[in-house]
Amino acid sequence: MLFGKRDLRESFERQAEKVFPAVLGTALRLTRSREDAEDLAQEAIVRAYDAYDRFDGTNFKAWMLRIVTNLYINRYRQRQRGPLLGSLEEEGAIEPVSCESELPDRLLFDNAVGAEIEDALAKVPEDFRMAVILSDIEGLSYQEIADATNVPIGTVRSRLARGRSILRRALETYAIKEGYLKQGADE
Amino acid sequence: MIDPMDLHAFVDGELSSNEADAVKTSMATSPSVAREVEAIRNLKVGLRANVVMPDSADAWKACTRRLDELDKTKRIESLVGRFAPAMCATLFVGILLVGRFSHHSDGRNYSGPDLARAFGTLSTQKATPNGLSKDMARWEDWLIHQSKTSTPDHLTLRGVKTGFIDGIPVTQLSARDQNGDFKIYEVRQPIVLDGMQPLQGHADLQMGMLNGENCVVRQQGQSTLLIVGDRNFEDLATVAAQVTIR
């Protein structure tokens, strides 16, 4: 019995350690606070360990990120006051990601350091940011994102499209502000 | 007309082959669609390649410490859960044994109320056709002994009761002297009465309360003598000094 538990712990730790940077990174991008992110990640690890015997064995990373996201939605987001920006902008036309000036996308990333990209990402409303993080940074499928965020796949598609569009605009704004792009280059 | 969300789904590899083919056809005929797909792809790739990976080593160590604590707690809970009935039963039996041992371990340790209740069950001795009962005769003998050392009317025997407490023979003598009534109990086995304390100036006596009255106790041979009365301990000690069980 004890050996079984030790094996379980070792197996869990082996898998969890591999995905922990993604867990902490996601927590950090959601909470935007190192302290909250560490608390959230730690709580997610404990919850996952507690439920590890019920893990279906398919995609551990997606399972962990679902726990983190659910914890964040249920706990941390409840602390926030006022309406969520993301919820207000679910409807309406989807802006294209590309711009008419045919601005080379590499310019956006070549000149910005990681922290600046993180800042631009932080400007994306939360629900959209969550979808972008889980898809573009962590590589989850639409179904996995839908499971993690408890929304239909159609909503995931919509949030991703809107989130990427807003992120692109935020990166452009940053590039213009820093002088990498000329004002009005994309107008 | 291609749905803009389909272009994102195409880049994400979430379209069926038919849907993907439709997007590819649209890309071939429309530069704006091709540009949009390229922009989405570049954003996706650029984002993934440029985000900051947080330093997670210390946070992971904190997690493993939490897991250690969780394991420890689970082990204890499991142990307690598995052995709880046995532990409870052992504790219960232990309490019973300790209680019995400290109370009646050898039939000689009593609380004041228990002993007073037991004394209440003693029955009055009557004279036999052949004269006094053995106990009455013995106490009469004691009174005679008293009369030799005190004034004859100093002490009066008012009655004798006998009986058993926990199988131990007990005799109760009700007597009166110039200070009033009092009782002498002779328990024919050494007993200990809870809460008794040494009586200063009387090495062989202990003092305490029995049934709301003062009481002094003396061990004498294989018997215990209790003198109980509504008077001070010194008076009771004086009576005790005069009494000898023969």
Tab-separated table of C-alpha atoms in Angstrom:
chain	number	residue	atom	x	y	z
A	1	MET	CA	0.000	0.000	0.000
A	2	LEU	CA	2.765	2.425	1.022
A	3	PHE	CA	4.853	1.423	-1.986
A	4	GLY	CA	1.874	2.120	-4.215
A	5	LYS	CA	1.557	5.596	-2.794
A	6	ARG	CA	5.262	6.246	-3.215
A	7	ASP	CA	5.066	5.189	-6.847
A	8	LEU	CA	2.081	7.466	-7.323
A	9	ARG	CA	3.988	10.387	-5.833
A	10	GLU	CA	7.044	9.717	-7.989
A	11	SER	CA	4.954	9.387	-11.130
A	12	PHE	CA	3.058	12.581	-10.345
A	13	GLU	CA	6.188	14.529	-9.482
A	14	ARG	CA	7.931	13.391	-12.655
A	15	GLN	CA	5.098	14.663	-14.828
A	16	ALA	CA	4.301	17.754	-12.779
A	17	GLU	CA	7.882	18.984	-12.707
A	18	LYS	CA	7.983	18.924	-16.521
A	19	VAL	CA	4.861	21.031	-16.923
A	20	PHE	CA	5.369	23.260	-13.885
A	21	PRO	CA	6.979	26.142	-15.849
A	22	ALA	CA	3.861	26.189	-18.054
A	23	VAL	CA	1.613	26.039	-14.985
A	24	LEU	CA	3.440	28.893	-13.280
A	25	GLY	CA	3.698	30.898	-16.509
A	26	THR	CA	-0.027	30.583	-17.129
A	27	ALA	CA	-0.781	31.498	-13.529
A	28	LEU	CA	1.510	34.517	-13.849
A	29	ARG	CA	-0.129	35.675	-17.094
A	30	LEU	CA	-3.579	35.278	-15.578
A	31	THR	CA	-2.981	36.884	-12.182
A	32	ARG	CA	-0.246	39.309	-13.310
A	33	SER	CA	1.225	38.997	-9.812
A	34	ARG	CA	4.172	36.773	-8.936
A	35	GLU	CA	2.893	36.127	-5.426
A	36	ASP	CA	-0.627	35.242	-6.556
A	37	ALA	CA	0.767	33.155	-9.381
A	38	GLU	CA	2.921	31.072	-7.030
A	39	ASP	CA	-0.047	30.550	-4.713
A	40	LEU	CA	-2.259	29.572	-7.625
A	41	ALA	CA	0.324	27.207	-9.120
A	42	GLN	CA	1.005	25.590	-5.764
A	43	GLU	CA	-2.689	25.124	-5.079
A	44	ALA	CA	-3.132	23.620	-8.541
A	45	ILE	CA	-0.302	21.145	-7.912
A	46	VAL	CA	-1.821	20.097	-4.586
A	47	ARG	CA	-5.290	19.704	-6.163
A	48	ALA	CA	-3.842	17.723	-9.035
A	49	TYR	CA	-1.888	15.442	-6.704
A	50	ASP	CA	-4.995	14.870	-4.656
A	51	ALA	CA	-6.918	13.895	-7.796
A	52	TYR	CA	-4.066	12.144	-9.601
A	53	ASP	CA	-5.601	8.706	-9.216
A	54	ARG	CA	-8.536	10.003	-11.282
A	55	PHE	CA	-6.369	11.450	-14.092
A	56	ASP	CA	-7.306	9.689	-17.346
A	57	GLY	CA	-3.680	9.543	-18.509
A	58	THR	CA	-4.161	11.376	-21.821
A	59	ASN	CA	-2.645	14.866	-21.693
A	60	PHE	CA	-1.156	15.770	-18.334
A	61	LYS	CA	-0.267	19.321	-19.314
A	62	ALA	CA	-3.799	20.059	-20.553
A	63	TRP	CA	-5.194	18.530	-17.348
A	64	MET	CA	-2.920	20.665	-15.181
A	65	LEU	CA	-3.735	23.823	-17.113
A	66	ARG	CA	-7.440	23.053	-16.794
A	67	ILE	CA	-6.998	22.878	-13.014
A	68	VAL	CA	-5.062	26.159	-12.949
A	69	THR	CA	-7.609	27.931	-15.136
A	70	ASN	CA	-10.568	26.628	-13.174
A	71	LEU	CA	-8.943	27.592	-9.886
A	72	TYR	CA	-8.249	31.048	-11.239
A	73	ILE	CA	-11.804	31.481	-12.506
A	74	ASN	CA	-13.359	30.203	-9.291
A	75	ARG	CA	-11.092	31.884	-6.823
A	76	TYR	CA	-8.965	34.745	-8.043
A	77	ARG	CA	-11.363	36.226	-10.529
A	78	GLN	CA	-14.100	36.452	-7.914
A	79	ARG	CA	-11.924	38.909	-6.037
A	80	GLN	CA	-11.967	41.318	-8.944
A	81	ARG	CA	-14.485	44.109	-8.814
A	82	GLY	CA	-16.465	45.498	-11.697
A	83	PRO	CA	-17.406	43.929	-15.018
A	84	LEU	CA	-14.909	41.932	-17.001
A	85	LEU	CA	-13.621	43.701	-20.089
A	86	GLY	CA	-13.619	40.491	-22.035
A	87	SER	CA	-17.280	39.810	-21.445
A	88	LEU	CA	-18.242	43.206	-22.810
A	89	GLU	CA	-16.589	42.641	-26.127
A	90	GLU	CA	-17.724	39.130	-27.054
A	91	GLU	CA	-20.104	40.420	-29.730
A	92	GLY	CA	-19.361	42.454	-32.854
A	93	ALA	CA	-17.185	42.075	-35.932
A	94	ILE	CA	-13.809	40.429	-35.621
A	95	GLU	CA	-10.967	42.722	-36.563
A	96	PRO	CA	-8.305	41.202	-38.811
A	97	VAL	CA	-4.930	40.454	-37.293
A	98	SER	CA	-3.053	41.717	-40.337
A	99	CYS	CA	-2.868	45.402	-41.185
A	100	GLU	CA	-3.323	47.120	-44.500
A	101	SER	CA	0.174	48.587	-44.532
A	102	GLU	CA	1.583	45.069	-44.898
A	103	LEU	CA	3.767	45.712	-41.906
A	104	PRO	CA	6.284	42.882	-41.528
A	105	ASP	CA	5.195	40.935	-38.420
A	106	ARG	CA	8.761	40.134	-37.517
A	107	LEU	CA	9.286	43.815	-36.763
A	108	LEU	CA	6.879	43.492	-33.883
A	109	PHE	CA	8.834	40.693	-32.282
A	110	ASP	CA	12.359	41.472	-33.423
A	111	ASN	CA	12.466	44.721	-31.532
A	112	ALA	CA	10.434	43.880	-28.468
A	113	VAL	CA	11.929	42.020	-25.537
A	114	GLY	CA	9.962	39.331	-23.718
A	115	ALA	CA	8.824	41.641	-20.933
A	116	GLU	CA	7.323	44.052	-23.452
A	117	ILE	CA	5.460	41.254	-25.190
A	118	GLU	CA	4.176	40.156	-21.797
A	119	ASP	CA	3.018	43.730	-21.174
A	120	ALA	CA	1.165	43.756	-24.503
A	121	LEU	CA	-0.419	40.422	-23.634
A	122	ALA	CA	-1.496	41.790	-20.271
A	123	LYS	CA	-3.461	44.490	-22.100
A	124	VAL	CA	-5.681	41.876	-23.742
A	125	PRO	CA	-8.983	41.499	-21.853
A	126	GLU	CA	-8.920	38.526	-19.555
A	127	ASP	CA	-11.199	36.012	-21.277
A	128	PHE	CA	-9.480	36.609	-24.604
A	129	ARG	CA	-6.051	36.549	-22.995
A	130	MET	CA	-6.842	33.219	-21.418
A	131	ALA	CA	-7.693	31.709	-24.797
A	132	VAL	CA	-4.552	33.152	-26.439
A	133	ILE	CA	-2.302	31.935	-23.633
A	134	LEU	CA	-3.711	28.418	-23.692
A	135	SER	CA	-3.625	28.154	-27.483
A	136	ASP	CA	-0.589	30.099	-28.661
A	137	ILE	CA	1.764	29.757	-25.692
A	138	GLU	CA	0.755	26.413	-24.232
A	139	GLY	CA	-0.441	24.736	-27.434
A	140	LEU	CA	-3.778	23.410	-26.196
A	141	SER	CA	-6.427	22.338	-28.696
A	142	TYR	CA	-9.746	24.135	-28.943
A	143	GLN	CA	-11.476	21.291	-27.139
A	144	GLU	CA	-8.924	21.408	-24.313
A	145	ILE	CA	-9.345	25.172	-24.019
A	146	ALA	CA	-13.116	24.761	-23.985
A	147	ASP	CA	-12.789	22.189	-21.179
A	148	ALA	CA	-10.394	24.388	-19.233
A	149	THR	CA	-12.491	27.533	-19.470
A	150	ASN	CA	-15.940	25.876	-19.381
A	151	VAL	CA	-17.170	27.518	-22.592
A	152	PRO	CA	-18.281	26.069	-25.954
A	153	ILE	CA	-15.740	25.624	-28.740
A	154	GLY	CA	-17.465	28.393	-30.720
A	155	THR	CA	-16.694	30.827	-27.919
A	156	VAL	CA	-13.080	29.650	-27.848
A	157	ARG	CA	-12.778	30.348	-31.595
A	158	SER	CA	-14.289	33.778	-31.176
A	159	ARG	CA	-12.146	34.684	-28.178
A	160	LEU	CA	-8.987	33.548	-29.906
A	161	ALA	CA	-9.703	35.627	-32.997
A	162	ARG	CA	-10.531	38.715	-30.947
A	163	GLY	CA	-7.683	38.172	-28.501
A	164	ARG	CA	-5.086	37.873	-31.276
A	165	SER	CA	-6.423	40.952	-32.989
A	166	ILE	CA	-6.226	42.988	-29.768
A	167	LEU	CA	-2.758	41.633	-29.028
A	168	ARG	CA	-1.552	42.587	-32.466
A	169	ARG	CA	-2.862	46.152	-31.971
A	170	ALA	CA	-1.190	46.338	-28.556
A	171	LEU	CA	2.128	45.236	-30.069
A	172	GLU	CA	1.786	47.818	-32.834
A	173	THR	CA	1.022	50.543	-30.311
A	174	TYR	CA	4.109	49.542	-28.395
A	175	ALA	CA	6.251	49.518	-31.541
A	176	ILE	CA	5.032	52.977	-32.537
A	177	LYS	CA	5.644	54.320	-29.034
A	178	GLU	CA	9.180	52.926	-28.998
A	179	GLY	CA	9.887	54.253	-32.501
A	180	TYR	CA	10.232	50.886	-34.229
A	181	LEU	CA	7.280	51.869	-36.454
A	182	LYS	CA	6.422	55.230	-37.828
A	183	GLN	CA	3.153	56.778	-36.616
A	184	GLY	CA	0.469	56.027	-39.184
A	185	ALA	CA	2.401	53.250	-40.870
A	186	ASP	CA	-0.575	51.020	-40.457
A	187	GLU	CA	-3.165	53.613	-41.321
B	1	MET	CA	-16.652	34.306	-48.180
B	2	ILE	CA	-14.425	32.819	-45.501
B	3	ASP	CA	-15.361	33.320	-41.860
B	4	PRO	CA	-12.437	35.188	-40.161
B	5	MET	CA	-12.557	32.664	-37.315
B	6	ASP	CA	-11.967	29.866	-39.838
B	7	LEU	CA	-8.643	31.462	-40.727
B	8	HIS	CA	-7.585	31.259	-37.077
B	9	ALA	CA	-8.836	27.680	-36.890
B	10	PHE	CA	-6.890	26.885	-40.049
B	11	VAL	CA	-3.657	28.182	-38.539
B	12	ASP	CA	-4.415	26.273	-35.346
B	13	GLY	CA	-4.995	23.057	-37.310
B	14	GLU	CA	-8.557	22.799	-36.067
B	15	LEU	CA	-10.333	22.536	-39.441
B	16	SER	CA	-11.396	19.372	-41.216
B	17	SER	CA	-9.556	18.621	-44.455
B	18	ASN	CA	-12.473	19.934	-46.531
B	19	GLU	CA	-12.623	23.171	-44.560
B	20	ALA	CA	-8.838	23.522	-44.757
B	21	ASP	CA	-8.951	23.040	-48.521
B	22	ALA	CA	-11.546	25.810	-48.782
B	23	VAL	CA	-9.244	28.170	-46.874
B	24	LYS	CA	-6.286	27.219	-49.061
B	25	THR	CA	-8.311	27.940	-52.192
B	26	SER	CA	-9.368	31.281	-50.774
B	27	MET	CA	-5.746	32.099	-49.895
B	28	ALA	CA	-4.701	31.357	-53.473
B	29	THR	CA	-7.255	33.726	-54.931
B	30	SER	CA	-7.296	36.467	-52.303
B	31	PRO	CA	-4.083	38.204	-51.194
B	32	SER	CA	-5.868	39.712	-48.169
B	33	VAL	CA	-6.865	36.236	-46.934
B	34	ALA	CA	-3.331	34.984	-47.484
B	35	ARG	CA	-1.975	38.006	-45.651
B	36	GLU	CA	-4.338	37.476	-42.743
B	37	VAL	CA	-3.387	33.797	-42.436
B	38	GLU	CA	0.274	34.736	-42.510
B	39	ALA	CA	-0.268	37.438	-39.877
B	40	ILE	CA	-2.061	35.020	-37.586
B	41	ARG	CA	0.682	32.432	-38.040
B	42	ASN	CA	3.429	34.962	-37.381
B	43	LEU	CA	1.686	36.248	-34.294
B	44	LYS	CA	1.245	32.758	-32.962
B	45	VAL	CA	4.830	31.727	-33.628
B	46	GLY	CA	6.258	35.064	-32.489
B	47	LEU	CA	4.321	35.014	-29.272
B	48	ARG	CA	5.351	31.498	-28.359
B	49	ALA	CA	8.988	32.201	-29.166
B	50	ASN	CA	9.237	35.463	-27.285
B	51	VAL	CA	7.265	35.111	-24.042
B	52	VAL	CA	9.256	35.087	-20.859
B	53	MET	CA	9.507	31.710	-19.169
B	54	PRO	CA	9.362	32.431	-15.438
B	55	ASP	CA	11.976	31.034	-13.101
B	56	SER	CA	10.098	28.215	-11.462
B	57	ALA	CA	12.767	26.357	-9.475
B	58	ASP	CA	11.983	27.862	-6.056
B	59	ALA	CA	8.243	27.701	-6.611
B	60	TRP	CA	8.571	24.021	-7.545
B	61	LYS	CA	10.537	23.322	-4.353
B	62	ALA	CA	7.728	24.965	-2.378
B	63	CYS	CA	5.277	22.701	-4.182
B	64	THR	CA	7.196	19.551	-3.296
B	65	ARG	CA	7.269	20.664	0.330
B	66	ARG	CA	3.481	21.037	0.209
B	67	LEU	CA	3.237	17.562	-1.296
B	68	ASP	CA	5.434	16.182	1.498
B	69	GLU	CA	3.110	17.742	4.064
B	70	LEU	CA	0.109	16.364	2.230
B	71	ASP	CA	1.627	12.875	2.182
B	72	LYS	CA	2.421	13.093	5.871
B	73	THR	CA	-1.121	14.185	6.688
B	74	LYS	CA	-2.556	11.408	4.540
B	75	ARG	CA	-0.343	8.820	6.208
B	76	ILE	CA	-1.483	9.954	9.645
B	77	GLU	CA	-5.130	10.041	8.568
B	78	SER	CA	-4.802	6.596	7.062
B	79	LEU	CA	-3.176	5.257	10.209
B	80	VAL	CA	-5.776	6.829	12.445
B	81	GLY	CA	-8.590	5.677	10.139
B	82	ARG	CA	-7.307	2.123	10.105
B	83	PHE	CA	-6.679	1.798	13.804
B	84	ALA	CA	-9.267	4.211	15.168
B	85	PRO	CA	-11.724	1.521	16.375
B	86	ALA	CA	-8.950	-0.423	18.081
B	87	MET	CA	-7.463	2.765	19.577
B	88	CYS	CA	-10.870	3.868	20.848
B	89	ALA	CA	-11.564	0.458	22.315
B	90	THR	CA	-8.149	0.350	23.997
B	91	LEU	CA	-8.622	3.846	25.368
B	92	PHE	CA	-12.087	2.957	26.643
B	93	VAL	CA	-10.856	-0.194	28.349
B	94	GLY	CA	-7.909	1.782	29.740
B	95	ILE	CA	-10.218	4.393	31.210
B	96	LEU	CA	-12.357	1.676	32.744
B	97	LEU	CA	-9.361	-0.090	34.222
B	98	VAL	CA	-7.787	3.088	35.560
B	99	GLY	CA	-11.114	4.140	36.995
B	100	ARG	CA	-11.635	0.783	38.595
B	101	PHE	CA	-8.065	0.588	39.850
B	102	SER	CA	-8.086	4.049	41.362
B	103	HIS	CA	-11.556	3.603	42.782
B	104	HIS	CA	-11.868	0.030	43.896
B	105	SER	CA	-8.607	-1.515	42.868
B	106	ASP	CA	-8.452	-3.615	46.019
B	107	GLY	CA	-11.830	-2.740	47.501
B	108	ARG	CA	-10.325	-0.220	49.880
B	109	ASN	CA	-10.552	3.145	48.157
B	110	TYR	CA	-13.796	5.112	48.489
B	111	SER	CA	-15.101	8.546	47.799
B	112	GLY	CA	-16.955	10.284	50.644
B	113	PRO	CA	-20.417	10.080	48.986
B	114	ASP	CA	-19.919	6.383	48.083
B	115	LEU	CA	-18.956	5.499	51.632
B	116	ALA	CA	-21.809	7.574	53.133
B	117	ARG	CA	-24.268	5.770	50.834
B	118	ALA	CA	-22.806	2.406	51.855
B	119	PHE	CA	-23.037	3.303	55.533
B	120	GLY	CA	-26.703	4.191	54.972
B	121	THR	CA	-27.424	0.556	54.164
B	122	LEU	CA	-26.288	-0.774	57.552
B	123	SER	CA	-29.012	-2.363	59.639
B	124	THR	CA	-29.806	-2.069	63.306
B	125	GLN	CA	-28.526	-4.792	65.631
B	126	LYS	CA	-30.954	-6.309	68.030
B	127	ALA	CA	-30.280	-8.187	71.198
B	128	THR	CA	-30.414	-11.951	70.731
B	129	PRO	CA	-32.456	-14.173	73.060
B	130	ASN	CA	-29.175	-15.092	74.670
B	131	GLY	CA	-28.282	-11.508	75.318
B	132	LEU	CA	-26.376	-8.910	73.392
B	133	SER	CA	-25.240	-9.558	69.850
B	134	LYS	CA	-21.568	-10.045	69.381
B	135	ASP	CA	-21.073	-6.527	68.062
B	136	MET	CA	-23.177	-4.922	70.731
B	137	ALA	CA	-21.316	-6.884	73.355
B	138	ARG	CA	-18.044	-5.765	71.923
B	139	TRP	CA	-19.058	-2.136	72.001
B	140	GLU	CA	-20.580	-2.428	75.420
B	141	ASP	CA	-17.237	-3.792	76.447
B	142	TRP	CA	-15.638	-0.722	74.930
B	143	LEU	CA	-17.999	1.545	76.837
B	144	ILE	CA	-17.116	-0.233	80.009
B	145	HIS	CA	-13.500	0.361	79.177
B	146	GLN	CA	-14.377	4.016	78.635
B	147	SER	CA	-16.113	4.214	81.964
B	148	LYS	CA	-12.940	3.070	83.643
B	149	THR	CA	-11.025	5.966	82.248
B	150	SER	CA	-13.732	8.640	82.117
B	151	THR	CA	-16.653	9.731	84.154
B	152	PRO	CA	-19.285	6.982	84.000
B	153	ASP	CA	-21.883	9.190	82.372
B	154	HIS	CA	-19.395	10.708	80.041
B	155	LEU	CA	-20.439	8.635	77.028
B	156	THR	CA	-23.667	6.860	76.164
B	157	LEU	CA	-24.178	4.117	73.603
B	158	ARG	CA	-27.313	4.851	71.582
B	159	GLY	CA	-27.316	2.066	69.040
B	160	VAL	CA	-25.313	-0.267	66.891
B	161	LYS	CA	-25.745	-1.074	63.205
B	162	THR	CA	-23.885	-3.646	61.203
B	163	GLY	CA	-23.623	-4.722	57.624
B	164	PHE	CA	-21.235	-5.064	54.702
B	165	ILE	CA	-19.768	-2.749	52.114
B	166	ASP	CA	-18.188	-4.584	49.181
B	167	GLY	CA	-18.150	-7.674	51.366
B	168	ILE	CA	-16.245	-5.957	54.172
B	169	PRO	CA	-17.941	-6.189	57.612
B	170	VAL	CA	-18.795	-2.777	59.072
B	171	THR	CA	-20.098	-1.785	62.468
B	172	GLN	CA	-21.615	1.608	63.243
B	173	LEU	CA	-21.827	2.849	66.803
B	174	SER	CA	-24.061	5.822	67.542
B	175	ALA	CA	-22.923	7.515	70.739
B	176	ARG	CA	-23.400	10.723	72.670
B	177	ASP	CA	-21.156	12.664	75.004
B	178	GLN	CA	-21.302	16.123	76.541
B	179	ASN	CA	-20.706	17.686	73.111
B	180	GLY	CA	-23.545	15.865	71.375
B	181	ASP	CA	-24.042	12.942	69.063
B	182	PHE	CA	-21.377	11.320	66.938
B	183	LYS	CA	-20.796	8.049	65.129
B	184	ILE	CA	-17.973	5.595	65.150
B	185	TYR	CA	-17.532	3.269	62.183
B	186	GLU	CA	-15.340	0.243	62.337
B	187	VAL	CA	-14.533	-1.142	58.917
B	188	ARG	CA	-12.781	-4.458	59.305
B	189	GLN	CA	-10.305	-3.913	56.532
B	190	PRO	CA	-7.930	-1.053	55.777
B	191	ILE	CA	-9.707	1.420	53.500
B	192	VAL	CA	-8.737	4.787	52.042
B	193	LEU	CA	-11.226	7.629	51.915
B	194	ASP	CA	-10.632	10.062	49.028
B	195	GLY	CA	-9.694	13.614	49.906
B	196	MET	CA	-8.435	12.911	53.412
B	197	GLN	CA	-5.504	14.910	54.755
B	198	PRO	CA	-3.212	14.424	57.737
B	199	LEU	CA	-4.539	15.981	60.940
B	200	GLN	CA	-1.856	18.206	62.412
B	201	GLY	CA	-0.588	17.098	65.808
B	202	HIS	CA	-2.058	13.593	65.380
B	203	ALA	CA	0.267	11.423	63.381
B	204	ASP	CA	-2.122	8.454	63.309
B	205	LEU	CA	-5.191	10.435	62.201
B	206	GLN	CA	-6.442	11.823	58.942
B	207	MET	CA	-9.215	14.368	58.609
B	208	GLY	CA	-11.876	15.059	56.028
B	209	MET	CA	-15.613	15.231	55.391
B	210	LEU	CA	-18.167	12.441	55.284
B	211	ASN	CA	-21.790	13.144	54.453
B	212	GLY	CA	-21.397	16.833	55.331
B	213	GLU	CA	-19.865	16.212	58.730
B	214	ASN	CA	-16.290	16.301	59.943
B	215	CYS	CA	-14.561	12.981	60.099
B	216	VAL	CA	-11.286	11.621	61.410
B	217	VAL	CA	-9.891	8.282	60.308
B	218	ARG	CA	-7.396	5.984	61.916
B	219	GLN	CA	-5.958	2.741	60.631
B	220	GLN	CA	-5.745	0.247	63.403
B	221	GLY	CA	-4.387	-3.198	62.648
B	222	GLN	CA	-6.568	-4.714	59.920
B	223	SER	CA	-9.423	-2.297	60.626
B	224	THR	CA	-10.232	1.291	59.863
B	225	LEU	CA	-11.876	3.463	62.450
B	226	LEU	CA	-13.904	6.487	61.360
B	227	ILE	CA	-15.296	8.982	63.866
B	228	VAL	CA	-17.873	11.296	62.368
B	229	GLY	CA	-19.696	14.166	64.012
B	230	ASP	CA	-20.890	17.733	63.789
B	231	ARG	CA	-17.975	19.021	65.827
B	232	ASN	CA	-14.431	20.202	65.291
B	233	PHE	CA	-11.575	17.889	64.383
B	234	GLU	CA	-9.845	18.265	67.740
B	235	ASP	CA	-12.955	16.962	69.567
B	236	LEU	CA	-13.162	14.058	67.145
B	237	ALA	CA	-9.451	13.411	67.682
B	238	THR	CA	-10.044	13.362	71.450
B	239	VAL	CA	-12.760	10.719	71.032
B	240	ALA	CA	-10.518	8.773	68.648
B	241	ALA	CA	-7.778	8.771	71.233
B	242	GLN	CA	-10.120	7.052	73.703
B	243	VAL	CA	-11.348	4.368	71.358
B	244	THR	CA	-9.499	1.113	71.062
B	245	ILE	CA	-10.775	-1.790	69.068
B	246	ARG	CA	-10.256	-4.954	70.946
